[in-house]
Coordinates of C-alpha atoms and ligand atoms in Angstrom, one line a residue:
X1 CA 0.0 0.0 0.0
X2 CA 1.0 3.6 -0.3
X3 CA 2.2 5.8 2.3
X4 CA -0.7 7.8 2.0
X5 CA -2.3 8.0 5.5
X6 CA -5.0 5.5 6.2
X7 CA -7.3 5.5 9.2
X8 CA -10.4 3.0 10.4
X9 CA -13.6 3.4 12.4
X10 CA -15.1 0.5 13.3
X11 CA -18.9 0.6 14.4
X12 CA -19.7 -1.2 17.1
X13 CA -22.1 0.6 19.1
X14 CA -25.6 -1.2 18.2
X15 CA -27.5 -3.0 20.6
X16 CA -27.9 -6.3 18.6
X17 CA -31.5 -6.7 19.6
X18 CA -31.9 -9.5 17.3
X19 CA -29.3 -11.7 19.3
X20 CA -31.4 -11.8 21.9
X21 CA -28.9 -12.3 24.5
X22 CA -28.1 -9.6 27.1
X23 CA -24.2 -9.6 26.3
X24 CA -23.6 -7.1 23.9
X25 CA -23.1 -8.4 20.2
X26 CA -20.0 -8.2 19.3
X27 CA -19.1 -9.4 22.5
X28 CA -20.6 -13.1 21.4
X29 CA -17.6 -15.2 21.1
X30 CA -16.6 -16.8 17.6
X31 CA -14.8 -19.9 17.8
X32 CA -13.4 -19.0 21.5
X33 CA -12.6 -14.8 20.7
X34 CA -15.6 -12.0 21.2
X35 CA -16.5 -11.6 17.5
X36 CA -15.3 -7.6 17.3
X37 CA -11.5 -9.1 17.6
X38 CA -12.0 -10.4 13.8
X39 CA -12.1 -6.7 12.5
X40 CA -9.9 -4.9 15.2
X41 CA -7.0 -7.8 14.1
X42 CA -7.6 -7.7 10.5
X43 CA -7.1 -3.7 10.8
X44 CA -4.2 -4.1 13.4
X45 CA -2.3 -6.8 10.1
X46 CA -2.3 -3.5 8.1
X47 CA -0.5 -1.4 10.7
X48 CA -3.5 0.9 11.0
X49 CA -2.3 3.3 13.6
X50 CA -5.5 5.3 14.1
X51 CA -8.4 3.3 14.7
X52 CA -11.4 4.2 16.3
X53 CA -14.0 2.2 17.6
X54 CA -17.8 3.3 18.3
X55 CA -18.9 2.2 21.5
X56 CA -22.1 2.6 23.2
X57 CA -24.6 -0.5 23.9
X58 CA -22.4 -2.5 26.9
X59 CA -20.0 0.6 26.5
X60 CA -17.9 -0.8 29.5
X61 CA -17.6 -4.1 28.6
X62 CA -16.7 -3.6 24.8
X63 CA -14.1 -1.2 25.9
X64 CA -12.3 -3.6 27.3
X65 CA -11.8 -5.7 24.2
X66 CA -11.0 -2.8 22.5
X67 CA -8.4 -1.3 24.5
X68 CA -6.8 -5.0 25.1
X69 CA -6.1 -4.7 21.3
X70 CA -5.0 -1.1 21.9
X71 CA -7.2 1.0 20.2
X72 CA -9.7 3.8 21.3
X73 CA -13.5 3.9 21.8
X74 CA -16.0 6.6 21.4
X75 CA -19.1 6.6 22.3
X76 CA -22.0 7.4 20.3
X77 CA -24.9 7.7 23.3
X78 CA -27.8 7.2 21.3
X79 CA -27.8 4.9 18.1
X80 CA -29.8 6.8 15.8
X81 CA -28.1 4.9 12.6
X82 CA -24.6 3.6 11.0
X83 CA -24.1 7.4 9.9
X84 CA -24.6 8.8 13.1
X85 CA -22.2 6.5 14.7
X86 CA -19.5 7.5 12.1
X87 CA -20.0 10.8 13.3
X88 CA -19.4 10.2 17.1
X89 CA -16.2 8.8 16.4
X90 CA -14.6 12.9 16.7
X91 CA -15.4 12.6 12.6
X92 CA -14.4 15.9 11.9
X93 CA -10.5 15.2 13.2
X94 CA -10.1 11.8 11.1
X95 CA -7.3 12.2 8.4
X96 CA -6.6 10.8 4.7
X97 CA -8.4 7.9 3.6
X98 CA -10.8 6.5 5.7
X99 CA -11.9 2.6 6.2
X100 CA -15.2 2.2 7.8
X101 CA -16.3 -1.0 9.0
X102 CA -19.3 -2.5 10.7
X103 CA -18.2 -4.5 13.8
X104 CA -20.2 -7.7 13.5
X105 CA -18.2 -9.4 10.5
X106 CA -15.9 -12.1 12.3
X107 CA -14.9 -13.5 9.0
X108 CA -12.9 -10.5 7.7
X109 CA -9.4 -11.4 6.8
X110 CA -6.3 -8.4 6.4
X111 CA -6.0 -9.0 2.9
X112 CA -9.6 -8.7 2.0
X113 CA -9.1 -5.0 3.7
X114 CA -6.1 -4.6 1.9
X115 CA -7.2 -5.7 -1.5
X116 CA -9.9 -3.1 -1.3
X117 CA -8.2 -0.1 -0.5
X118 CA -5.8 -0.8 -3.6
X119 CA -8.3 -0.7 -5.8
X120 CA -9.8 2.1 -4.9
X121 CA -6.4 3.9 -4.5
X122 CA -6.0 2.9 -8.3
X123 CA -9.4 4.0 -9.5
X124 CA -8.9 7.6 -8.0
X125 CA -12.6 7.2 -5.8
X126 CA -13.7 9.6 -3.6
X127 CA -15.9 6.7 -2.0
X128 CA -15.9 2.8 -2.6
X129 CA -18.0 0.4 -0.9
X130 CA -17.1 -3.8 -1.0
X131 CA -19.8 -5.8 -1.9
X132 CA -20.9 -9.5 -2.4
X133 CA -23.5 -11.6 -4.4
X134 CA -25.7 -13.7 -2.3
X135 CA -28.1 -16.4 -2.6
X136 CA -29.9 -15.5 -0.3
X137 CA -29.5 -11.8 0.2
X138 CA -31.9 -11.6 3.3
X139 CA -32.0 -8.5 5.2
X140 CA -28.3 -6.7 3.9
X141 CA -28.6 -3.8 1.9
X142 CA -28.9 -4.0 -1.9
X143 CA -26.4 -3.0 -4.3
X144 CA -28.3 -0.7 -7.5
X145 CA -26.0 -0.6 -10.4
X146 CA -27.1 1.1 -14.0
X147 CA -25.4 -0.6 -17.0
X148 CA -23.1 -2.3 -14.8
X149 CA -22.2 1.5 -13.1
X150 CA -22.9 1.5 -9.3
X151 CA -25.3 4.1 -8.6
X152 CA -26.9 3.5 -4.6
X153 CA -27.1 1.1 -1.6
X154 CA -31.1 0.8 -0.3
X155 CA -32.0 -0.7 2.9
X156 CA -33.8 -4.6 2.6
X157 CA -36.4 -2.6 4.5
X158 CA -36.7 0.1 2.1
X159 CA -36.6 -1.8 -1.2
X160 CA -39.2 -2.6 -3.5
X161 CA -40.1 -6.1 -4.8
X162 CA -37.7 -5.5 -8.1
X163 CA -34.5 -4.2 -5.4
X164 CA -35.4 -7.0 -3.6
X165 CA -34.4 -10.0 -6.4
X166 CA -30.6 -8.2 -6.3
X167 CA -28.2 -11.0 -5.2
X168 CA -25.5 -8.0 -4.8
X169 CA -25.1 -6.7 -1.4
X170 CA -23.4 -4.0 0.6
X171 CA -21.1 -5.6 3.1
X172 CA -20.9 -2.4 5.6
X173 CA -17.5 -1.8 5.1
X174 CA -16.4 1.4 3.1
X175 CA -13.6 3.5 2.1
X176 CA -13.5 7.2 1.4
X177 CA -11.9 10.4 2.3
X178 CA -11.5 12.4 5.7
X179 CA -12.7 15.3 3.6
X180 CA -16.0 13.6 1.6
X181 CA -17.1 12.5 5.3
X182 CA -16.9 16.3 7.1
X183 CA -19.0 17.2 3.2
X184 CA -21.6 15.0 3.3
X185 CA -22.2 13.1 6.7
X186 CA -23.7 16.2 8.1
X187 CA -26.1 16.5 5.2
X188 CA -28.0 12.9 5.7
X189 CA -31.5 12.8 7.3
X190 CA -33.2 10.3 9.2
X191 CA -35.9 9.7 5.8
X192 CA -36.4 6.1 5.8
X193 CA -38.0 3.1 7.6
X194 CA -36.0 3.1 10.8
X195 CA -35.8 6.9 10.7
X196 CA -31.9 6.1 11.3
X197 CA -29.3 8.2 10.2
X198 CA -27.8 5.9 7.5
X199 CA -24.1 5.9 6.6
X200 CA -24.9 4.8 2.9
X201 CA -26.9 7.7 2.3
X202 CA -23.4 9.7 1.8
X203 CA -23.6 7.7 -1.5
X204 CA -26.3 9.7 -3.2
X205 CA -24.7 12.7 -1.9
X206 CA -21.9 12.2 -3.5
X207 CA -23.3 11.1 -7.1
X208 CA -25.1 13.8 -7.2
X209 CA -22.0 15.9 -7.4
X210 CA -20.1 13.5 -10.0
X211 CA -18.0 12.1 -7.6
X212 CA -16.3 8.9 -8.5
X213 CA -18.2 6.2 -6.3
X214 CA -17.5 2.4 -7.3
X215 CA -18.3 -0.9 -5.8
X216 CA -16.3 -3.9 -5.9
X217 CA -17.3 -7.4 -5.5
X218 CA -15.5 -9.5 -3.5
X219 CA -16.3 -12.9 -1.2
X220 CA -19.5 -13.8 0.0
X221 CA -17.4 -14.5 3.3
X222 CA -16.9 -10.2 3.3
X223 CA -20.5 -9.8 3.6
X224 CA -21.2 -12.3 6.3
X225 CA -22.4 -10.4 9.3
X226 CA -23.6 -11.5 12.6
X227 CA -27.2 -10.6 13.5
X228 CA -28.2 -13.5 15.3
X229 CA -27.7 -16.7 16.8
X230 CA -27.9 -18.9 14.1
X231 CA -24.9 -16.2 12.2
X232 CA -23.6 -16.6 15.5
X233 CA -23.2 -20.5 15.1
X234 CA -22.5 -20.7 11.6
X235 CA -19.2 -17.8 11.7
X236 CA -17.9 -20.4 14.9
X237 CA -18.3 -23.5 12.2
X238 CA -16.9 -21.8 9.3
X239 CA -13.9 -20.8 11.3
X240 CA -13.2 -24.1 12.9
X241 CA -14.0 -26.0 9.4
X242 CA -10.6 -23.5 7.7
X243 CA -8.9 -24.1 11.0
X244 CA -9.3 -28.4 10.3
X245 CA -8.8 -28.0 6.3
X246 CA -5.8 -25.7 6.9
X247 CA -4.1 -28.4 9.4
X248 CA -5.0 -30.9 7.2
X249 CA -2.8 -29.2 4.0
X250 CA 0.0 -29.3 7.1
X251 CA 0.0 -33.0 7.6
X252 CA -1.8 -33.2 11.0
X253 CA -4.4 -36.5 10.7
X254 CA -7.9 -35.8 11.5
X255 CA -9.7 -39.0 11.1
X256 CA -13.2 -37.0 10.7
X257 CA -12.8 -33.0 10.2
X258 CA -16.7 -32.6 10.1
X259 CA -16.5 -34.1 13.8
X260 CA -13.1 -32.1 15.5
X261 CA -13.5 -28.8 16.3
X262 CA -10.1 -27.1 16.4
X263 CA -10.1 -22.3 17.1
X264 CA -8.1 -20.6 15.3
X265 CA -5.5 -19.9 17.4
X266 CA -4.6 -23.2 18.3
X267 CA -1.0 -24.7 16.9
X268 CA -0.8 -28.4 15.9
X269 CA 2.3 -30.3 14.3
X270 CA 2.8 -32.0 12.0
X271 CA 2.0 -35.8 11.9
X272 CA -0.5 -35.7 15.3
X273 CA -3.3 -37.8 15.1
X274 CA -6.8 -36.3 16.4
X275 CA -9.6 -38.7 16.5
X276 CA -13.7 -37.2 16.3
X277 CA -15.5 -35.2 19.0
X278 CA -12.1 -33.6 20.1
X279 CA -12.3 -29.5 20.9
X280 CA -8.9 -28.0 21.2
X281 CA -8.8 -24.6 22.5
X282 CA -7.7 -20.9 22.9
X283 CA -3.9 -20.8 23.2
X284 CA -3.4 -24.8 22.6
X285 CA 0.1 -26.2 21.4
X286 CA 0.0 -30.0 20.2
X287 CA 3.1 -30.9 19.1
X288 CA 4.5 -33.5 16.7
X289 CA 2.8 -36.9 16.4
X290 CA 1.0 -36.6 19.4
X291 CA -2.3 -38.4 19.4
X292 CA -5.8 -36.9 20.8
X293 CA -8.0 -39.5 21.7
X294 CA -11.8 -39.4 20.8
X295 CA -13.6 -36.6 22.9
X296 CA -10.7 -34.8 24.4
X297 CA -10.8 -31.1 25.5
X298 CA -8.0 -29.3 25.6
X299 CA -7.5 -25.4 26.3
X300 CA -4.8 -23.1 26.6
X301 CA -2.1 -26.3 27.1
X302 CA 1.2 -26.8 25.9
X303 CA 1.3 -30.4 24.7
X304 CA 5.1 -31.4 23.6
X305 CA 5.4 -34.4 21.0
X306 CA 4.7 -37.9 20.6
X307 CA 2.1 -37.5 23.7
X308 CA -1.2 -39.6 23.9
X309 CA -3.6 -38.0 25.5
X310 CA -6.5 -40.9 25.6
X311 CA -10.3 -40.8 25.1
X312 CA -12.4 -38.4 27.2
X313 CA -9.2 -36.2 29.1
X314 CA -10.1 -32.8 29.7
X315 CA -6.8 -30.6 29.9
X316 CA -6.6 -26.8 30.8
X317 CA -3.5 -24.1 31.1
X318 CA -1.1 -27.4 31.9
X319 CA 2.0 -28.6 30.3
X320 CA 2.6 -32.1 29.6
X321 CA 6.2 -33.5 28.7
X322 CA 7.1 -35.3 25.6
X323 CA 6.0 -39.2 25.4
X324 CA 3.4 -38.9 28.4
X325 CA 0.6 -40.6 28.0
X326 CA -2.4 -39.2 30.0
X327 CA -6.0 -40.9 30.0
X328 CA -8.3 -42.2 29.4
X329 CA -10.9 -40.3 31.5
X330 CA -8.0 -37.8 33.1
X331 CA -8.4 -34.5 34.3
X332 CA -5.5 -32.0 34.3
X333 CA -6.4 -28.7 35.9
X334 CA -4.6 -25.6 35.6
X335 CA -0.9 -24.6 36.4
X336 CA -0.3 -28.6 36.0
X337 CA 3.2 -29.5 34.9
X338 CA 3.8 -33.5 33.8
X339 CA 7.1 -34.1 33.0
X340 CA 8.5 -35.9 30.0
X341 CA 7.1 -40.0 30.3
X342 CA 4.9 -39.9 32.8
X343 CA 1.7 -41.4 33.0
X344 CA -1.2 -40.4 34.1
X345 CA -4.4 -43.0 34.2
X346 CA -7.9 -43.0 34.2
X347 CA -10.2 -41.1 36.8
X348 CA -6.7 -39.4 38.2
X349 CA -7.3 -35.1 38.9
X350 CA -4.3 -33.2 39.1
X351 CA -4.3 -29.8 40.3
X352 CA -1.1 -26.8 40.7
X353 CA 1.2 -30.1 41.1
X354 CA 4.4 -30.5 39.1
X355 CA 5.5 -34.2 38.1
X356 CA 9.2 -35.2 37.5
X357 CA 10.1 -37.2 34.6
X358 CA 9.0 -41.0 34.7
X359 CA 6.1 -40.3 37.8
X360 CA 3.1 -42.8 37.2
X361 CA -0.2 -42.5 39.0
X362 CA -2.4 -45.2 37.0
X363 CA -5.7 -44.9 38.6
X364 CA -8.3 -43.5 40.7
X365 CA -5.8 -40.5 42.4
X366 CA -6.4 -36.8 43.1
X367 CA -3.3 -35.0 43.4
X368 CA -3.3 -31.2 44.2
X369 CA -0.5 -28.5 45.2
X370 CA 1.8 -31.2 44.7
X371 CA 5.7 -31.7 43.6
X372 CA 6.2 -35.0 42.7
X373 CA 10.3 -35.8 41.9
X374 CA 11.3 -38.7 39.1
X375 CA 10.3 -42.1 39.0
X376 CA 7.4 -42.1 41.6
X377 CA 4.7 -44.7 41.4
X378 CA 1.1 -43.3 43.0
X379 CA -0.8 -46.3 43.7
X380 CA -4.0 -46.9 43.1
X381 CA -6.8 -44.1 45.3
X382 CA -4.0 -42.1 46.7
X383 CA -5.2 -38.4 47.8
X384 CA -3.0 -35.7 48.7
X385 CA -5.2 -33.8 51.2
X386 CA -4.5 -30.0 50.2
X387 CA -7.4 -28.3 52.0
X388 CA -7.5 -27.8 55.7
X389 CA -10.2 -26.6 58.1
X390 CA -8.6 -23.6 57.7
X391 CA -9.7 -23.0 54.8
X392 CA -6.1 -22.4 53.3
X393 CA -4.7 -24.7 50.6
X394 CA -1.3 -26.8 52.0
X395 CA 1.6 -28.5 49.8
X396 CA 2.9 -31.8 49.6
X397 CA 6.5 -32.6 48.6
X398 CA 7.7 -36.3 47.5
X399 CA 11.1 -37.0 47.0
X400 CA 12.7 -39.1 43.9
X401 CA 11.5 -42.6 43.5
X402 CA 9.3 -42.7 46.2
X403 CA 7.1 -45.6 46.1
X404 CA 3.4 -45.2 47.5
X405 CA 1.2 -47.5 48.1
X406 CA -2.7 -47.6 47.0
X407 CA -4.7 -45.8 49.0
X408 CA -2.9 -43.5 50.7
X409 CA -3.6 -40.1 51.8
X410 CA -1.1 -37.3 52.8
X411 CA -2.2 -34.6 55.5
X412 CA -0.5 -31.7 53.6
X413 CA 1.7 -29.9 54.6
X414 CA 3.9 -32.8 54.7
X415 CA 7.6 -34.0 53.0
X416 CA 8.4 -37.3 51.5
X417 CA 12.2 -37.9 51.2
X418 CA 13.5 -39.5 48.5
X419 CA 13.4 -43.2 48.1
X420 CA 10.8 -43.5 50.6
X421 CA 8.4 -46.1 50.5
X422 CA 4.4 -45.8 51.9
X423 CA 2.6 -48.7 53.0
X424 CA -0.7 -49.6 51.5
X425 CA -3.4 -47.6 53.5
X426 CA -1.4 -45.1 54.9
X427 CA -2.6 -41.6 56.3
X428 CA 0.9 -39.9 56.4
X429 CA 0.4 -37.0 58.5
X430 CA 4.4 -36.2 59.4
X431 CA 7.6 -36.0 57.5
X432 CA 8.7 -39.4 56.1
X433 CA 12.3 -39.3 55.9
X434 CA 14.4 -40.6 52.7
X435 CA 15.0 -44.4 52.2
X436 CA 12.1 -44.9 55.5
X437 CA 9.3 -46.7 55.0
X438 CA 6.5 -44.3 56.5
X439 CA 3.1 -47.1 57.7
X440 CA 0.2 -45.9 59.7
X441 CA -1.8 -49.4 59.0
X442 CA -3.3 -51.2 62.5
X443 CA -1.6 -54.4 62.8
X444 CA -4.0 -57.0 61.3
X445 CA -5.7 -59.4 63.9
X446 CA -6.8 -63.1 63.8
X447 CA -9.6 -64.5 65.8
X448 CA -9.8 -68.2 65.0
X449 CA -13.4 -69.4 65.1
X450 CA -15.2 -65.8 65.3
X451 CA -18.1 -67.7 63.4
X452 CA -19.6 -70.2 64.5
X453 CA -20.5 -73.0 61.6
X454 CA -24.9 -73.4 62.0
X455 CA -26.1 -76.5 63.3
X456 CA -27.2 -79.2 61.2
Ligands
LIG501 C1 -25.8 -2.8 7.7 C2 -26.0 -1.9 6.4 C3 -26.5 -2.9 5.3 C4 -25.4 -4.0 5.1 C5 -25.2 -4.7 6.4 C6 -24.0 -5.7 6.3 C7 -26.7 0.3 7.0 C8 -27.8 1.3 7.1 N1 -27.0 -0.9 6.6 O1 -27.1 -3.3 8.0 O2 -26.6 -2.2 4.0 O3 -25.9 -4.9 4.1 O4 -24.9 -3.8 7.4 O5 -23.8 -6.4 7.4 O6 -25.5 0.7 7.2 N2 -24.1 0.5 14.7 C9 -23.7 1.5 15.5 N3 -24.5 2.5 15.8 C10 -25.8 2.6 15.3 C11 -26.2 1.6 14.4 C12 -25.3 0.5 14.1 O7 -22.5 1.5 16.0 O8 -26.5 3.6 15.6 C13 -23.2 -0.6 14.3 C14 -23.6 -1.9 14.8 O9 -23.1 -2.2 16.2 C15 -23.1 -2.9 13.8 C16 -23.0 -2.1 12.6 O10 -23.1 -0.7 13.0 O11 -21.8 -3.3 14.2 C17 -24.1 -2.4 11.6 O12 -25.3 -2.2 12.2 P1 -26.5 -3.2 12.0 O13 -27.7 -2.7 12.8 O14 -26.1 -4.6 12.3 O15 -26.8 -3.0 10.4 P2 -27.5 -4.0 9.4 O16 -28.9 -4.0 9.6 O17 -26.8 -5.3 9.5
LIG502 CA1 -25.3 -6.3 10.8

């Protein structure tokens, strides 16, 4: 692109009525990220440095989104129309050429942005809208062209039964100069159906004084915007299904893509295996040939290679070392690290606890502010009792190769040296030292003849 100076506004201020959902609408998540962090990220690709975002509808909430991705918000108080919000946004101050986008289009990539503002840059417009064919072209705005020659964008609800049959749509997102918007924005009126102040009114404005106004068509993805739920699901499932076919064209397996439902900003290498019904999530890192079992969900983890996590894990903001195997039916909570070859069983929790390399525990465990050294074996229903009547959360420590046996519990805080051995049934409530063997069984007892045989 050209150095020329290019700004954005980004309209985001609308209540979303038909989402029906009290959290504001671009707030609604799309495949794991609030749906206005599509457009803001897109914008941020192009090194856009002023970009201002119209707030108003869950002003507080949305400003927090917004100024995470470091932009600024003004707030348009009463939405009275996508023209009036353009206006809040401190209009009269915006400089060069100007992008204008509505905030509910998750599906918005940077080139699609970029692509756009080349051509119009080439064709010398003074305003350029993008545009799509559809169809179905619902409720979006319809493009009128005469002999080909764009000539004005009607509202769905302001069209005639001819306007309606156009397949060609406005997408809501513009391009023109600092200077046509402080011409013709304060020239619209509130004259239609909605008695809103539209933005695409500036059009006609600007036809009728011969400037250069062209649309160009682009993909129906461009157009997409969310209104409601069902938009809602179906930007999530497009997302996820280019998440799957892109992972795919980098050798990861996935035995059924229609079944695996991977976010965007999830990193898996190449050769892993993911079986149906798995979710990965957020900041999720698989590494290579790892293999997800059926029905996994796994968010925010770092997963290193040639792991198997087995059927039905669930795994959040933990680690797990290279060649672990963890599963079936595991639950790894966060701030979990298991080191390289460990293995964690079926029905085991683990919570805050840090695993050395080697460290089993096979079955049935819960193990919870924790650090476990190399080469321990947890026996079967072992239970590392972290919570006191305190109320305050306690750590247990256990040494290198400690071996402990099923059933145990340890009455935390309390230290296991290395080497240490725990007798089946234990409750260890004090230090065990290393190479002890720490027992707190009762001695079994034999009563000979305790029944006595019935009569016959
Ligand atoms: C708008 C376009 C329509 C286009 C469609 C594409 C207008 C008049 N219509 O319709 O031609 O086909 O987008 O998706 O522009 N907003 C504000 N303040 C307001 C009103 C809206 O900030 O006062 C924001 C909304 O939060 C939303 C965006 O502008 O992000 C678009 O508003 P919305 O009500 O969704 O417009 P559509 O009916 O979808
Ligand atoms: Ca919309």
């Amino acid at each position: 692109m050209s150095d020329q100076k290019l700004s954005a506004v980004v309209l985001a201020a609308g209540k979303g009525t038909r989402m029906k959902s009290p959290l504001p609408k671009v707030l609604h998540p799309v495949a794991g990220m609030p749906m206005i962090t599509y457009p803001l990220g897109a914008l941020k690709a192009l090194d856009i440095e002023d970009v201002r975002v119209v707030v108003g509808h869950g002003k507080a909430l949305v400003e927090k989104v917004v100024h995470s991705v470091g932009y600024s918000c003004f707030e348009q108080k009463e939405q009275k129309g996508t023209g009036h919000a353009v206006m809040a946004a401190d209009f009269k101050t915006l400089e060069g050429d100007v992008l204008i986008v509505n905030g509910d289009h998750p599906l918005i990539a940077p080139e699609d942005f970029a692509n756009f503002v080349n051509q119009y840059r080439e064709d010398h417009a003074a305003i350029a809208v993008m545009t799509s064919k559809l169809n179905n072209p619902g409720s979006y705005g319809r493009i009128i062209r005469h002999s080909g020659e764009f000539q004005a964008i009607v509202e769905a609800k302001d069209c005639g039964h001819e306007a309606l049959e156009i397949k060609e749509v406005n997408s809501g997102i513009y391009i023109t100069k600092a200077d046509v918007l402080r011409k013709y924005l304060p020239k619209i009126e509130a004259n239609n159906s909605q008695e809103e102040f539209y933005l695409t009114d500036i059009i006609a404005l600007a036809k009728q004084d011969k400037l250069t106004v062209k649309a160009y068509e682009s993909d129906p993805r461009v157009c997409f915007g969310v209104n409601d739920q069902r938009a809602l699901a179906t930007a999530t499932q497009s997302l996820m299904r280019s998440k799957v076919n892109q992972l795919l064209d980098n050798g990861v397996v996935i035995i059924d893509p229609q079944n695996t439902y991977i976010e965007p900003t999830v990193q898996v290498g190449a050769g892993a295996v993911i079986h149906p019904g798995t979710y990965l999530r957020g900041r999720t890192q698989i590494g290579q040939f790892c293999v997800i079992e059926m029905g996994c969900q796994i968010q925010d983890s770092l997963v290193e290679s040639n792991v198997i996590v087995k059927s039905h894990s669930v795994l959040e903001s933990c680690k797990i070392g290279e060649t672990a195997q963890v599963g079936p039916f595991a639950r790894i909570r966060p701030d979990s690290d298991v080191g390289k070859a460990c293995k964690i069983g079926n029905f085991v929790e683990l919570k805050k606890v840090k695993l050395g390399e080697g460290t089993k525990a096979s079955h049935l465990t819960y193990l919870g502010d924790a650090e476990l050294g190399k080469n321990v074996n947890i026996g079967c229903g072992t239970i590392t009792c972290n919570y006191a009547v305190d109320k305050k959360k306690y750590k247990t420590i256990i040494g290198d190769n400690v071996f402990v046996g099923s059933d145990s519990q340890f009455i935390a805080p309390v230290e296991i040296g290395d080497n240490a051995v725990i007798g089946s049934g234990s409750v260890i409530t004090k230090n065990v030292p290393a190479n002890a063997l720490g027992v707190t069984r009762a001695r079994q007892v034999i009563r000979e003849n305790y029944v006595t045989p019935e009569e016959n």
